[in-house]
Amino acid sequence: MTLLLPPSARGPNSLYYLLLGEYQHCNCNRPPNDLFDEMPPWPPCLQPTLTTARRAAFSSRIRLSSSSPSSPSPPDDQGQQSRQNEEPSLVVVGGGAAGVYASIRAKTLAPRLNVVVVDKGRFLSKVKISGGGRCNVTNGHHLEPVGLARNYPRGNKELRGSFFATHGPQDTMRWFTDHGVELKVPSYSFLLHITHLRLLQEKSASLLIAMSQTEDDGRVFPVSDNSASVVDCLLNEARRLGVSLQAGKAVSSASVTQCGKFLLKVEKRTADLVDYIEANYVLVATGSSQQGYAISAQLGHSIVAPVPSLFTFKIADKRLADLAGVTFPIVKAKLKLDGVHKSVPELTQTGPMLVTHWGLSGPVVLRLSAWGARELHHCNYHGKLMVDFVPDIHIEDAKRILFQYRDQHAKHKVNNTFPTEFGLVKRFWKFLLEQESLNGDTHWASMPNNHLSMIALRLKQWMFEVVGKGQFKDEFVTAGGVPISEISLGTMESKKQPNLFFAGEVLNVDGVTGGFNFQNAWTGGYIAGTSIGTLASTTNIREQQPCLQLEG
């Protein structure tokens, strides 16, 4: 006698799926394959239809990977193929942090959902190179939603609500730890949220070991200091769940059919090949790619014009290049732009600064570039940057320190010694003297008060002329994209088109440097994946006839 359970008894939280999950977990240790070049075929439900094949006949350029006739399948195989074709499908456009994370979440909640992630390049390419190849997964110094939202120049007001409360940095850290990635977690963040960990098992205990290795600014890196730990974790988990990863393919157009499904035109970059596929759900997670903006516009959304964010400043004074490599642990910098007459608190930032061959960089400059991204673009990246090199010392105290040092070191040359209270390096001190046209061989005893006062003023109010923006090899972050007002942050679903979702930088949301942009990707991807997985699960239950019958 066989007991057939209704679908409701086999939900994602049931014993059935718990046991299935344990079985899959125990059988996931297959030999590693190339993480980027593996190109599995389309799942059966997403293979082009006969209608699509006929459409291809109108152009000799269009070839479908699945349009060629195949030999008849046995009856059982045909039945299985039919059932797969009836199952709901999700196409994720973009294989970055948000897209892959969302696909994992959706497939976890809806195991029967057919999930395909399409990326025109390599999966998680930005994750791979971020943080100098170490990948700053998130930031552990801002755990409360309101405080965390303050680090987003675009989105700081909208993200103060339930967005980060649904899946915040502590949830991200827990997810990666639970999936085998040991993280360098800030100690107080770990202690404050240790109750969120299910149990302090062996993999969680590794967090304790890493506590003393955390970054001062809250950035959270893997203990391995290698982004491959994060990339491998995400791609292996996606494959274990059955997510199809399609690299080297781009979605060039999108529309909605009369029956409400999405019709996507997918082109392969390395061959003259086009696929037309239908999907019940679409998630756009293309980052700052023009591909994502085009798809969003085709499906009814407006686009806030994208401009670069998080870039360095080119400085007019070429002599600054002599200081390339000099770092300042803490400065206070204020950006002044033509046409911006009102006081903008965010255009004043405090933090580390670095001198480069072309100008100024470091966290303080990158934050200014993010908060002033649109204004700088409007001003053609020209403005004034006033830097306070000793922000913790008042100008009158700086003068007093210089006067006292002159009295105590009268016989020394000014080029060789200077007050340690300023925390400056010798190269910068000599540069400062040259800017004031002072002879370095002069003895301190011969330094007049007015020269010392000018040095103090220069330390407190050094004005640099910004004449352009520097270049990262890739513009890491872009301000602009789909307006947040056109989606529901609680589900990441479009307000204009049902079953269309967004996550990550394709939205008009961007954060400052320090792991905040990845956290936006994890949170948005998690919420979108949860929404899609839940919809797919409930749709399956509604479409099936609940039954409880006995067969003898």
mmCIF file of C-alpha atoms in Angstrom, residues 284 286-287 292-297 300-306 479-487 494-496 500 502 504-509:
data_model
loop_
_atom_site.group_PDB
_atom_site.id
_atom_site.type_symbol
_atom_site.label_atom_id
_atom_site.label_comp_id
_atom_site.label_asym_id
_atom_site.label_seq_id
_atom_site.Cartn_x
_atom_site.Cartn_y
_atom_site.Cartn_z
ATOM 1 C CA VAL A 284 17.266 41.860 -14.008
ATOM 2 C CA THR A 286 22.933 43.326 -14.716
ATOM 3 C CA GLY A 287 24.753 45.905 -12.597
ATOM 4 C CA GLY A 292 20.044 45.921 -18.181
ATOM 5 C CA TYR A 293 18.940 49.474 -18.858
ATOM 6 C CA ALA A 294 17.728 48.501 -22.343
ATOM 7 C CA ILE A 295 15.744 45.504 -21.075
ATOM 8 C CA SER A 296 14.218 47.589 -18.278
ATOM 9 C CA ALA A 297 13.126 50.288 -20.736
ATOM 10 C CA GLY A 300 8.179 49.844 -19.327
ATOM 11 C CA HIS A 301 10.641 51.334 -16.866
ATOM 12 C CA SER A 302 12.330 54.733 -16.917
ATOM 13 C CA ILE A 303 16.078 55.089 -16.413
ATOM 14 C CA VAL A 304 17.913 57.682 -14.350
ATOM 15 C CA ALA A 305 20.889 58.637 -16.537
ATOM 16 C CA PRO A 306 23.936 56.722 -15.241
ATOM 17 C CA ALA A 479 24.981 56.246 -9.960
ATOM 18 C CA GLY A 480 21.719 55.885 -11.894
ATOM 19 C CA GLY A 481 19.469 53.140 -13.218
ATOM 20 C CA VAL A 482 15.878 52.068 -12.593
ATOM 21 C CA PRO A 483 14.263 54.423 -10.031
ATOM 22 C CA ILE A 484 13.543 52.832 -6.662
ATOM 23 C CA SER A 485 10.057 54.370 -6.834
ATOM 24 C CA GLU A 486 9.198 51.977 -9.674
ATOM 25 C CA ILE A 487 9.714 48.809 -7.629
ATOM 26 C CA SER A 494 8.298 45.897 -10.599
ATOM 27 C CA LYS A 495 5.285 48.113 -10.061
ATOM 28 C CA LYS A 496 4.848 48.286 -13.836
ATOM 29 C CA LEU A 500 9.534 41.245 -13.246
ATOM 30 C CA PHE A 502 15.276 43.823 -10.000
ATOM 31 C CA GLY A 504 21.679 45.208 -7.355
ATOM 32 C CA GLU A 505 23.254 48.130 -9.120
ATOM 33 C CA VAL A 506 20.803 48.137 -12.054
ATOM 34 C CA LEU A 507 18.647 50.146 -9.639
ATOM 35 C CA ASN A 508 19.405 53.759 -8.802
ATOM 36 C CA VAL A 509 21.144 52.655 -5.603
#
